[in-house]
Amino acid sequence: MYGDSFIGFLTSFLLLFGCNNAESNNISDSSDSTFTLILKDAPIISDTVVVNSNMNTNIKALTIWDNFWANPIELNGRGPDTITFSLKNGQAIVQHRYDRFYKAEILVQSGDTLEVRYEGENPIFMITNRPFMPMDLSIDSLFVRALYSNGYYSAKLMFFAPVLKYANSSDSTSNRFSFNMDESKTWGEKALAESMLEMNMLDSLKINALISENAYALKKDQILFDRYLIQYRLGIISDADVRRIIEGAKNGDGHLLPYSHLLGLCQAYESKTRSSGTFTRHFRELAESPIYPVRIKEIMLYNEVTLAADLLPVDSFKMLMHAFSSAVKDTNLVNEIRNTYFLDFSELRLATDSMFLMDGSKATTTLSAIIAASKGNVIYVDLWASWCEPCRKVMPASHRLREDYAGKPIRFMYLALDRKFDDWEKAAKQEGVSEFPGSFLLLNPGKSEWAKQIQLGAIPRYLLYDAAGRLVHKNAPGPDGNEIRDLINDYLTNGDHSSTWEKQTVREIRIQSKLKSEFEGNENKNQ
């Protein structure tokens, strides 16, 4: 095991972080199926992690894993706060990031109250309703301080997140997110050696009665399956070996312990052994496979369907979704996809005659109805999406433009091209347009004749309708310049006095002439 150095370190650690001792820590028989999370402070932490001065990555700060389902909690600026969860199997894992890239995992049970306070970005945990062993809530931070306190990340973290090799570099060309074969072998071997140290340390804690059976089992499970995954990637164990491991992890009824880390190994095995073919073929083979535990198979089928949702046409996706609904028992997974990808609105998504819009309450209308109801007003349309960085970069300018014309006969619309409702909803809140009455999600941009007529493609894109409801600029200027203000002022002042395309041409010529005059004036000054 470990000598005096480890015992000395452990004693110091317990003095700093030791918690409430207990002789045992068995899962209770509480009939309460809920768990309460109390954020004692307002943590200064976000899901964006700075790798170096030229690179960021997104890692959720706090996630509740319940029956293999991830429930991310938004922490930025939140707290103090109390959150209550209903647990499906009586247990869940609270996973919290700290020291930028490390993660702490706390096993909670029905009836638990877990308090979290913060020292900077780092969480300190406390269970208030029952006794627990000293290392139950701090095993992960103990490992980091004992094994990786030399200023370097663990080899396992490096192996699974190669981007970290640039963590201490300011090199703007450092943009590789994978290792070559030699690097993978080097870091994998180091990670396997580290995992043996972790296992020995974990056994030492158990022998010295410093960790409960449940916390020990959770950490041992994590170390074991991380080792299997590393060995599999390095070719140390074969497909046949991994299949035996997966099948051996199931209990008699084909289910799995509620907090196993087997999912990652199953996903790696499926990715490596699957046949080539269509989404439908992959889905059918996975659904019929006898290898995986029931719950893990459901999660993997869910992942397969969500991947297909972003790539398949709406009608093909509907057929795949029908097969998914028949293959899984968890209706929550089915409803999650139905709600995320608007399957209850599939007829509207396939419509060609109108451009259908959805607001934040999921009420629907059409673009033509909005335009008709806005007669007498000029309409400025901002086409954007949550994933479009240039679109979001000019949102503050769009707000200023709207404020400059408050009370004038002009309406502003923000039409998003996101495929997921949640992505759009989150981004709209962040950009301050979620409560704005002109903010909508486009339901059928790939099918509608309107989208074809305006040749909807790259965004950001801006449109301008006159007070008669006619599209007069299908490539209007953006909100971050004076050109759009000149154009809007012209339409507000002159109104409707020529045909749509004549007006577009006249105003384009007028703007071009103005820009040319300004340019020639500047040239004369410089001579």
Coordinates of C-alpha atoms in Angstrom, one line a residue:
M1 CA 0.0 0.0 0.0
Y2 CA 1.4 3.4 1.0
G3 CA 4.0 4.4 3.5
D4 CA 4.4 7.2 5.9
S5 CA 4.3 9.9 3.2
F6 CA 0.8 9.0 2.1
I7 CA -0.5 8.7 5.7
G8 CA 1.0 12.1 6.5
F9 CA -0.6 13.6 3.5
L10 CA -3.9 12.0 4.3
T11 CA -3.8 13.3 7.8
S12 CA -3.2 16.9 6.6
F13 CA -6.0 16.5 4.0
L14 CA -8.5 15.3 6.6
L15 CA -7.7 18.2 8.9
L16 CA -8.5 20.6 6.0
F17 CA -11.4 18.8 4.3
G18 CA -12.5 16.1 6.7
C19 CA -16.3 15.7 7.2
N20 CA -18.8 13.9 9.3
N21 CA -17.7 10.4 10.4
A22 CA -20.0 7.5 10.4
E23 CA -19.8 3.8 11.2
S24 CA -21.8 2.9 8.1
N25 CA -23.3 4.5 5.1
N26 CA -25.9 2.1 3.6
I27 CA -28.4 3.4 1.1
S28 CA -31.5 4.2 3.1
D29 CA -35.0 2.8 2.6
S30 CA -36.5 6.3 2.5
S31 CA -39.7 6.5 0.6
D32 CA -38.8 10.0 -0.5
S33 CA -37.8 9.8 -4.2
T34 CA -36.4 13.3 -4.3
F35 CA -32.9 14.8 -3.7
T36 CA -32.3 18.4 -2.8
L37 CA -29.3 20.4 -4.0
I38 CA -28.5 23.7 -2.2
L39 CA -26.1 26.2 -3.7
K40 CA -24.9 28.2 -0.7
D41 CA -23.1 30.8 -2.9
A42 CA -23.3 32.3 -6.3
P43 CA -20.4 30.5 -8.0
I44 CA -18.3 32.4 -10.5
I45 CA -18.1 29.6 -13.0
S46 CA -19.4 29.0 -16.5
D47 CA -19.5 26.1 -19.0
T48 CA -16.7 27.8 -21.1
V49 CA -13.2 26.8 -20.0
V50 CA -10.2 28.7 -21.2
V51 CA -7.5 26.3 -22.5
N52 CA -5.2 29.1 -23.5
S53 CA -5.3 32.7 -24.8
N54 CA -6.4 31.5 -28.2
M55 CA -8.6 28.5 -27.4
N56 CA -11.8 27.8 -25.4
T57 CA -13.8 24.6 -24.9
N58 CA -17.2 23.9 -23.4
I59 CA -17.5 21.6 -20.4
K60 CA -20.6 21.6 -18.2
A61 CA -19.8 22.8 -14.7
L62 CA -22.5 20.9 -12.9
T63 CA -24.5 17.9 -14.1
I64 CA -26.9 15.5 -12.3
W65 CA -26.6 12.0 -13.8
D66 CA -29.8 10.1 -13.0
N67 CA -30.2 6.6 -14.6
F68 CA -27.5 7.4 -17.2
W69 CA -29.3 10.6 -18.2
A70 CA -27.4 13.9 -17.9
N71 CA -29.3 16.9 -16.4
P72 CA -27.0 19.9 -16.8
I73 CA -27.5 22.8 -14.3
E74 CA -26.8 26.3 -15.4
L75 CA -24.5 27.9 -12.7
N76 CA -23.4 31.2 -14.1
G77 CA -24.6 33.8 -11.7
R78 CA -27.1 31.4 -10.0
G79 CA -27.3 31.2 -6.3
P80 CA -27.9 31.0 -3.5
D81 CA -30.5 28.6 -4.7
T82 CA -32.3 25.3 -3.8
I83 CA -33.1 22.8 -6.5
T84 CA -35.1 19.6 -6.0
F85 CA -34.8 16.5 -8.3
S86 CA -37.0 13.4 -8.6
L87 CA -34.7 10.3 -8.8
K88 CA -35.7 7.4 -11.0
N89 CA -33.7 4.7 -9.2
G90 CA -33.2 6.1 -5.8
Q91 CA -29.6 7.2 -6.6
A92 CA -27.8 9.7 -8.8
I93 CA -24.3 11.1 -9.4
V94 CA -23.6 14.8 -8.9
Q95 CA -20.7 15.6 -11.2
H96 CA -19.1 19.0 -10.6
R97 CA -16.1 20.4 -12.5
Y98 CA -13.2 22.0 -10.5
D99 CA -9.7 23.2 -11.2
R100 CA -10.8 23.9 -14.8
F101 CA -10.9 20.3 -16.1
Y102 CA -11.1 17.9 -13.2
K103 CA -14.5 16.5 -12.1
A104 CA -15.8 15.5 -8.6
E105 CA -18.5 12.8 -8.4
I106 CA -20.7 12.5 -5.4
L107 CA -23.2 9.6 -5.0
V108 CA -26.5 10.8 -3.6
Q109 CA -29.6 8.9 -2.6
S110 CA -33.3 9.6 -2.2
G111 CA -34.0 12.0 0.7
D112 CA -30.5 13.5 0.6
T113 CA -29.7 17.2 0.9
L114 CA -26.4 18.1 -0.6
E115 CA -25.0 21.6 0.1
V116 CA -22.4 23.1 -2.1
R117 CA -20.3 26.2 -1.2
Y118 CA -17.5 27.6 -3.2
E119 CA -13.9 28.7 -2.7
G120 CA -13.4 30.5 -6.0
E121 CA -14.6 28.1 -8.7
N122 CA -13.9 25.0 -6.6
P123 CA -16.9 23.3 -4.8
I124 CA -17.0 22.1 -1.2
F125 CA -19.7 19.4 -0.5
M126 CA -21.7 18.6 2.6
I127 CA -24.6 16.1 3.1
T128 CA -26.7 17.5 5.9
N129 CA -29.3 14.8 6.5
R130 CA -27.2 11.7 7.3
P131 CA -23.7 10.8 8.4
F132 CA -21.0 10.0 5.9
M133 CA -17.4 8.8 5.9
P134 CA -14.5 11.3 5.7
M135 CA -13.6 10.6 2.1
D136 CA -17.0 10.1 0.6
L137 CA -17.3 13.7 -0.6
S138 CA -13.7 14.5 -1.3
I139 CA -12.1 11.4 -2.9
D140 CA -11.6 13.1 -6.3
S141 CA -9.9 16.2 -4.8
L142 CA -7.7 13.9 -2.6
F143 CA -6.5 12.1 -5.7
V144 CA -5.6 15.3 -7.5
R145 CA -3.7 16.7 -4.5
A146 CA -1.9 13.5 -3.8
L147 CA -1.0 12.4 -7.3
Y148 CA -1.2 15.5 -9.6
S149 CA -0.2 18.5 -7.5
N150 CA 3.0 19.1 -9.6
G151 CA 1.3 21.6 -11.9
Y152 CA 0.6 19.0 -14.6
Y153 CA -2.7 17.4 -15.5
S154 CA -3.2 13.7 -14.9
A155 CA -2.2 11.4 -17.8
K156 CA -5.7 10.0 -18.0
L157 CA -7.1 13.5 -18.4
M158 CA -4.5 14.2 -21.1
F159 CA -5.4 10.9 -22.9
F160 CA -9.1 11.6 -23.0
A161 CA -8.7 15.3 -23.7
P162 CA -5.7 15.9 -26.0
V163 CA -6.5 19.6 -26.3
L164 CA -5.0 20.0 -22.9
K165 CA -1.5 19.7 -24.3
Y166 CA -1.9 23.3 -25.3
A167 CA -3.2 24.4 -21.9
N168 CA -0.1 26.3 -21.0
S169 CA 0.7 27.5 -24.5
S170 CA -0.3 30.8 -26.2
D171 CA 0.5 29.3 -29.7
S172 CA -2.4 30.4 -31.9
T173 CA -1.7 27.5 -34.3
S174 CA -2.2 24.9 -31.6
N175 CA -5.6 23.6 -32.8
R176 CA -5.2 19.8 -32.9
F177 CA -7.8 18.0 -30.8
S178 CA -6.2 14.5 -31.1
F179 CA -2.9 12.7 -30.5
N180 CA -0.9 10.8 -33.1
M181 CA -0.3 7.1 -32.5
D182 CA 2.9 7.6 -30.6
E183 CA 1.4 10.3 -28.4
S184 CA -1.6 8.1 -27.6
K185 CA 0.6 5.2 -26.7
T186 CA 2.7 7.3 -24.4
W187 CA -0.1 9.0 -22.6
G188 CA -2.2 5.8 -22.5
E189 CA 0.6 3.9 -20.8
K190 CA 1.1 6.7 -18.3
A191 CA -2.7 6.8 -17.6
L192 CA -2.7 3.0 -16.9
A193 CA 0.1 3.4 -14.4
E194 CA -1.7 6.3 -12.7
S195 CA -4.9 4.3 -12.5
M196 CA -3.1 1.5 -10.5
L197 CA -1.9 4.2 -8.0
E198 CA -5.5 5.4 -7.7
M199 CA -6.8 1.9 -7.1
N200 CA -4.1 1.2 -4.4
M201 CA -4.9 4.5 -2.7
L202 CA -8.7 3.7 -2.9
D203 CA -8.1 0.3 -1.3
S204 CA -6.0 1.9 1.4
L205 CA -8.8 4.3 2.3
K206 CA -11.2 1.3 2.5
I207 CA -8.9 -0.7 4.8
N208 CA -8.5 2.3 7.1
A209 CA -12.4 2.8 7.2
L210 CA -12.2 6.2 5.6
I211 CA -14.7 5.7 2.8
S212 CA -18.1 4.0 2.7
E213 CA -18.9 0.9 0.6
N214 CA -21.1 2.9 -1.8
A215 CA -18.5 5.7 -2.4
Y216 CA -15.8 3.0 -2.8
A217 CA -17.8 1.1 -5.3
L218 CA -18.5 4.2 -7.4
K219 CA -14.9 5.2 -7.6
K220 CA -13.7 1.7 -8.2
D221 CA -16.2 1.4 -11.1
Q222 CA -14.9 4.6 -12.6
I223 CA -11.3 3.6 -12.4
L224 CA -12.0 0.1 -13.8
F225 CA -14.0 1.2 -16.8
D226 CA -11.6 4.1 -17.6
R227 CA -8.8 1.4 -17.6
Y228 CA -10.8 -0.8 -20.0
L229 CA -11.5 2.1 -22.3
I230 CA -7.8 3.1 -22.4
Q231 CA -6.7 -0.5 -23.0
Y232 CA -9.3 -0.9 -25.8
R233 CA -8.1 2.3 -27.6
L234 CA -4.5 1.1 -27.3
G235 CA -5.3 -2.4 -28.7
I236 CA -4.3 -4.1 -25.4
I237 CA -7.7 -5.8 -25.2
S238 CA -9.7 -7.0 -28.2
D239 CA -13.3 -6.6 -29.4
A240 CA -14.0 -10.1 -27.9
D241 CA -12.6 -9.0 -24.6
V242 CA -14.7 -5.9 -24.5
R243 CA -17.8 -7.8 -25.4
R244 CA -17.2 -10.2 -22.5
I245 CA -16.7 -7.2 -20.1
I246 CA -20.0 -5.6 -21.3
E247 CA -22.0 -8.8 -21.0
G248 CA -20.5 -9.5 -17.6
A249 CA -21.5 -6.1 -16.3
K250 CA -25.2 -7.0 -16.7
N251 CA -27.1 -8.6 -13.8
G252 CA -29.7 -11.4 -14.3
D253 CA -32.5 -9.3 -15.8
G254 CA -30.2 -7.5 -18.3
H255 CA -30.0 -4.3 -16.2
L256 CA -27.0 -2.6 -14.7
L257 CA -25.9 -1.1 -11.4
P258 CA -27.4 2.4 -11.3
Y259 CA -24.1 4.3 -11.3
S260 CA -21.8 2.3 -13.5
H261 CA -19.3 4.0 -15.9
L262 CA -19.9 1.3 -18.6
L263 CA -21.6 3.6 -21.1
G264 CA -18.3 5.0 -22.5
L265 CA -17.0 1.5 -23.2
C266 CA -20.2 0.4 -24.8
Q267 CA -20.2 3.5 -27.1
A268 CA -16.5 2.8 -28.1
Y269 CA -17.3 -0.9 -28.8
E270 CA -20.4 0.0 -30.9
S271 CA -18.5 2.7 -32.9
K272 CA -15.6 0.2 -33.7
T273 CA -17.7 -2.9 -34.6
R274 CA -20.7 -1.4 -36.3
S275 CA -21.1 -2.1 -40.0
S276 CA -21.2 0.6 -42.7
G277 CA -24.5 1.7 -43.9
T278 CA -27.4 4.1 -43.3
F279 CA -28.8 5.4 -40.1
T280 CA -31.7 3.0 -40.4
R281 CA -29.4 0.0 -40.7
H282 CA -27.3 1.1 -37.7
F283 CA -30.4 1.7 -35.6
R284 CA -31.9 -1.7 -36.5
E285 CA -28.6 -3.5 -35.7
L286 CA -28.2 -1.7 -32.4
A287 CA -31.9 -2.2 -31.4
E288 CA -31.5 -6.0 -32.0
S289 CA -28.2 -6.4 -30.3
P290 CA -28.3 -8.7 -27.2
I291 CA -24.9 -7.4 -25.9
Y292 CA -25.8 -4.2 -24.1
P293 CA -27.7 -3.6 -20.8
V294 CA -31.2 -2.4 -21.4
R295 CA -30.8 1.1 -20.1
I296 CA -27.5 1.7 -21.9
K297 CA -29.0 0.5 -25.2
E298 CA -31.9 3.0 -24.8
I299 CA -29.4 5.8 -24.3
M300 CA -27.3 4.7 -27.3
L301 CA -30.4 4.5 -29.5
Y302 CA -31.4 8.0 -28.3
N303 CA -27.9 9.3 -29.3
E304 CA -28.3 7.6 -32.7
V305 CA -31.6 9.3 -33.3
T306 CA -30.4 12.7 -32.2
L307 CA -27.4 12.4 -34.6
A308 CA -29.8 11.5 -37.4
A309 CA -32.1 14.4 -36.6
D310 CA -29.4 16.9 -37.7
L311 CA -28.7 15.1 -40.9
L312 CA -31.8 13.4 -42.3
P313 CA -34.7 15.0 -44.1
V314 CA -37.8 15.5 -42.0
D315 CA -39.8 12.7 -43.6
S316 CA -36.9 10.1 -43.2
F317 CA -36.4 11.3 -39.6
K318 CA -40.1 10.7 -38.8
M319 CA -39.7 7.0 -39.9
L320 CA -36.6 6.6 -37.7
M321 CA -38.4 8.2 -34.8
H322 CA -41.3 5.7 -35.2
A323 CA -38.9 2.8 -34.9
F324 CA -37.3 4.5 -31.8
S325 CA -40.7 4.9 -30.1
S326 CA -41.3 1.2 -30.5
A327 CA -37.8 0.1 -29.4
V328 CA -37.5 1.9 -26.0
K329 CA -39.7 1.8 -22.9
D330 CA -38.6 5.2 -21.5
T331 CA -41.3 7.6 -22.8
N332 CA -39.2 10.5 -21.4
L333 CA -36.6 9.8 -24.0
V334 CA -39.2 9.7 -26.7
N335 CA -40.9 12.9 -25.6
E336 CA -37.5 14.6 -25.3
I337 CA -36.8 14.1 -29.0
R338 CA -40.4 14.9 -30.0
N339 CA -40.2 18.2 -28.1
T340 CA -36.7 19.1 -29.2
Y341 CA -37.2 18.4 -32.9
F342 CA -40.9 19.6 -33.2
L343 CA -42.3 16.2 -34.2
D344 CA -45.7 17.3 -33.1
F345 CA -45.3 20.0 -35.8
S346 CA -44.0 17.6 -38.5
E347 CA -46.8 18.6 -41.0
L348 CA -45.7 22.2 -40.7
R349 CA -42.1 21.3 -41.1
L350 CA -42.9 19.6 -44.4
A351 CA -45.1 22.5 -45.7
T352 CA -44.1 24.3 -48.8
D353 CA -46.8 26.9 -49.3
S354 CA -46.1 29.0 -46.2
M355 CA -43.1 29.9 -44.0
F356 CA -44.2 28.7 -40.6
L357 CA -42.9 30.3 -37.4
M358 CA -42.9 29.2 -33.7
D359 CA -42.6 31.5 -30.7
G360 CA -41.2 30.8 -27.2
S361 CA -44.5 29.3 -26.0
K362 CA -44.6 27.0 -29.1
A363 CA -47.5 28.8 -30.6
T364 CA -47.3 28.8 -34.4
T365 CA -48.1 31.4 -37.1
T366 CA -46.9 32.2 -40.6
L367 CA -44.6 34.9 -41.9
S368 CA -47.3 36.1 -44.3
A369 CA -49.7 36.5 -41.4
I370 CA -47.2 38.6 -39.5
I371 CA -46.5 40.8 -42.6
A372 CA -50.2 41.2 -43.3
A373 CA -50.9 42.3 -39.7
S374 CA -48.0 44.8 -39.9
K375 CA -49.3 46.7 -42.9
G376 CA -48.4 50.4 -42.6
N377 CA -45.1 49.5 -40.9
V378 CA -41.7 48.9 -42.5
I379 CA -40.3 45.5 -41.3
Y380 CA -36.6 44.7 -40.8
V381 CA -35.9 41.0 -40.5
D382 CA -32.8 39.5 -38.9
L383 CA -32.0 35.9 -39.9
W384 CA -29.8 34.3 -37.3
A385 CA -29.1 31.1 -35.3
S386 CA -27.6 30.1 -32.0
W387 CA -24.6 28.5 -33.7
C388 CA -23.9 31.5 -35.9
E389 CA -21.1 33.6 -34.2
P390 CA -21.2 36.5 -36.7
C391 CA -25.0 36.7 -36.2
R392 CA -24.7 37.0 -32.4
K393 CA -21.7 39.3 -32.5
V394 CA -23.9 42.1 -34.1
M395 CA -26.9 41.5 -31.8
P396 CA -26.0 44.5 -29.6
A397 CA -26.0 46.7 -32.7
S398 CA -29.4 45.2 -33.6
H399 CA -30.8 46.2 -30.2
R400 CA -29.4 49.8 -30.6
L401 CA -31.0 50.0 -34.0
R402 CA -34.4 48.9 -32.6
E403 CA -34.1 51.4 -29.8
D404 CA -33.3 54.2 -32.2
Y405 CA -36.6 53.7 -34.0
A406 CA -38.8 53.2 -30.9
G407 CA -42.2 54.7 -31.6
K408 CA -41.7 54.8 -35.3
P409 CA -43.8 52.8 -37.9
I410 CA -41.2 50.0 -38.1
R411 CA -41.2 46.5 -36.7
F412 CA -38.2 44.3 -36.1
M413 CA -38.2 40.5 -36.5
Y414 CA -35.6 37.9 -35.4
L415 CA -36.0 34.6 -37.3
A416 CA -33.8 31.8 -36.2
L417 CA -32.7 28.8 -38.3
D418 CA -32.0 26.4 -35.4
R419 CA -33.1 22.8 -35.6
K420 CA -33.5 22.4 -31.8
F421 CA -36.0 24.4 -29.9
D422 CA -33.8 24.4 -26.7
D423 CA -30.8 25.7 -28.5
W424 CA -32.8 28.6 -29.9
E425 CA -34.6 29.3 -26.6
K426 CA -31.3 29.4 -24.7
A427 CA -29.6 31.7 -27.2
A428 CA -32.6 34.0 -27.5
K429 CA -32.5 34.5 -23.7
Q430 CA -28.8 35.2 -23.8
E431 CA -29.2 37.7 -26.6
G432 CA -32.2 39.5 -25.0
V433 CA -34.8 38.6 -27.7
S434 CA -36.7 35.8 -26.0
E435 CA -39.5 38.0 -24.7
F436 CA -39.5 40.2 -27.8
P437 CA -42.8 39.7 -29.8
G438 CA -41.0 39.6 -33.1
S439 CA -38.7 36.6 -32.1
F440 CA -39.5 33.3 -33.9
L441 CA -38.0 30.0 -34.9
L442 CA -38.4 29.0 -38.5
L443 CA -40.1 25.6 -38.7
N444 CA -39.7 24.7 -42.4
P445 CA -36.8 26.7 -44.0
G446 CA -35.7 23.7 -46.0
K447 CA -39.1 23.2 -47.6
S448 CA -40.9 26.6 -48.0
E449 CA -41.1 28.3 -51.3
W450 CA -40.3 31.6 -49.5
A451 CA -36.9 30.3 -48.5
K452 CA -36.2 29.3 -52.1
Q453 CA -37.3 32.6 -53.5
I454 CA -35.0 34.6 -51.3
Q455 CA -32.2 31.9 -51.8
L456 CA -31.9 31.5 -48.1
G457 CA -28.4 30.1 -47.3
A458 CA -25.6 31.8 -45.4
I459 CA -26.4 33.9 -42.4
P460 CA -26.4 36.5 -41.0
R461 CA -28.9 37.8 -43.5
Y462 CA -31.2 40.8 -43.4
L463 CA -34.4 41.5 -45.2
L464 CA -36.4 44.7 -45.5
Y465 CA -40.2 44.9 -46.2
D466 CA -41.9 48.2 -47.1
A467 CA -45.1 49.5 -45.4
A468 CA -47.2 47.7 -48.1
G469 CA -45.7 44.4 -47.0
R470 CA -43.5 43.9 -50.1
L471 CA -40.0 42.5 -49.9
V472 CA -37.9 45.4 -51.2
H473 CA -34.4 44.3 -50.1
K474 CA -33.6 40.6 -49.9
N475 CA -30.0 41.5 -48.9
A476 CA -30.4 44.5 -46.7
P477 CA -27.5 46.1 -44.8
G478 CA -26.7 44.8 -41.4
P479 CA -27.6 46.7 -38.2
D480 CA -24.1 47.8 -37.4
G481 CA -23.7 50.7 -39.8
N482 CA -25.3 53.9 -41.0
E483 CA -26.3 52.4 -44.4
I484 CA -29.4 50.6 -42.9
R485 CA -30.4 53.8 -41.1
D486 CA -30.3 55.8 -44.3
L487 CA -32.4 53.1 -46.0
I488 CA -35.0 52.8 -43.2
N489 CA -35.3 56.7 -43.0
D490 CA -35.9 56.8 -46.8
Y491 CA -38.7 54.3 -46.6
L492 CA -40.3 55.9 -43.5
T493 CA -40.1 59.3 -45.2
N494 CA -41.0 58.5 -48.8
G495 CA -43.3 55.7 -48.3
D496 CA -44.6 53.7 -51.3
H497 CA -44.0 55.5 -54.5
S498 CA -42.7 53.0 -57.0
S499 CA -42.6 49.3 -57.7
T500 CA -40.8 47.0 -55.3
W501 CA -37.7 46.2 -57.5
E502 CA -37.6 49.8 -58.8
K503 CA -37.4 51.0 -55.3
Q504 CA -34.7 48.5 -54.5
T505 CA -32.6 49.6 -57.5
V506 CA -33.1 53.3 -56.9
R507 CA -32.0 53.1 -53.3
E508 CA -29.1 50.9 -54.0
I509 CA -27.9 53.4 -56.6
R510 CA -28.4 56.3 -54.2
I511 CA -26.4 54.6 -51.4
Q512 CA -23.7 53.6 -53.8
S513 CA -23.5 57.2 -55.1
K514 CA -23.3 58.5 -51.5
L515 CA -20.5 56.1 -50.6
K516 CA -18.6 57.1 -53.8
S517 CA -18.9 60.8 -53.0
E518 CA -17.7 60.2 -49.5
F519 CA -14.7 58.2 -50.8
E520 CA -13.8 60.8 -53.4
G521 CA -14.0 63.6 -50.8
N522 CA -11.6 61.7 -48.5
E523 CA -9.2 61.2 -51.5
N524 CA -9.2 64.9 -52.2
K525 CA -8.4 65.7 -48.6
N526 CA -5.5 63.3 -48.7
Q527 CA -4.0 64.9 -51.8

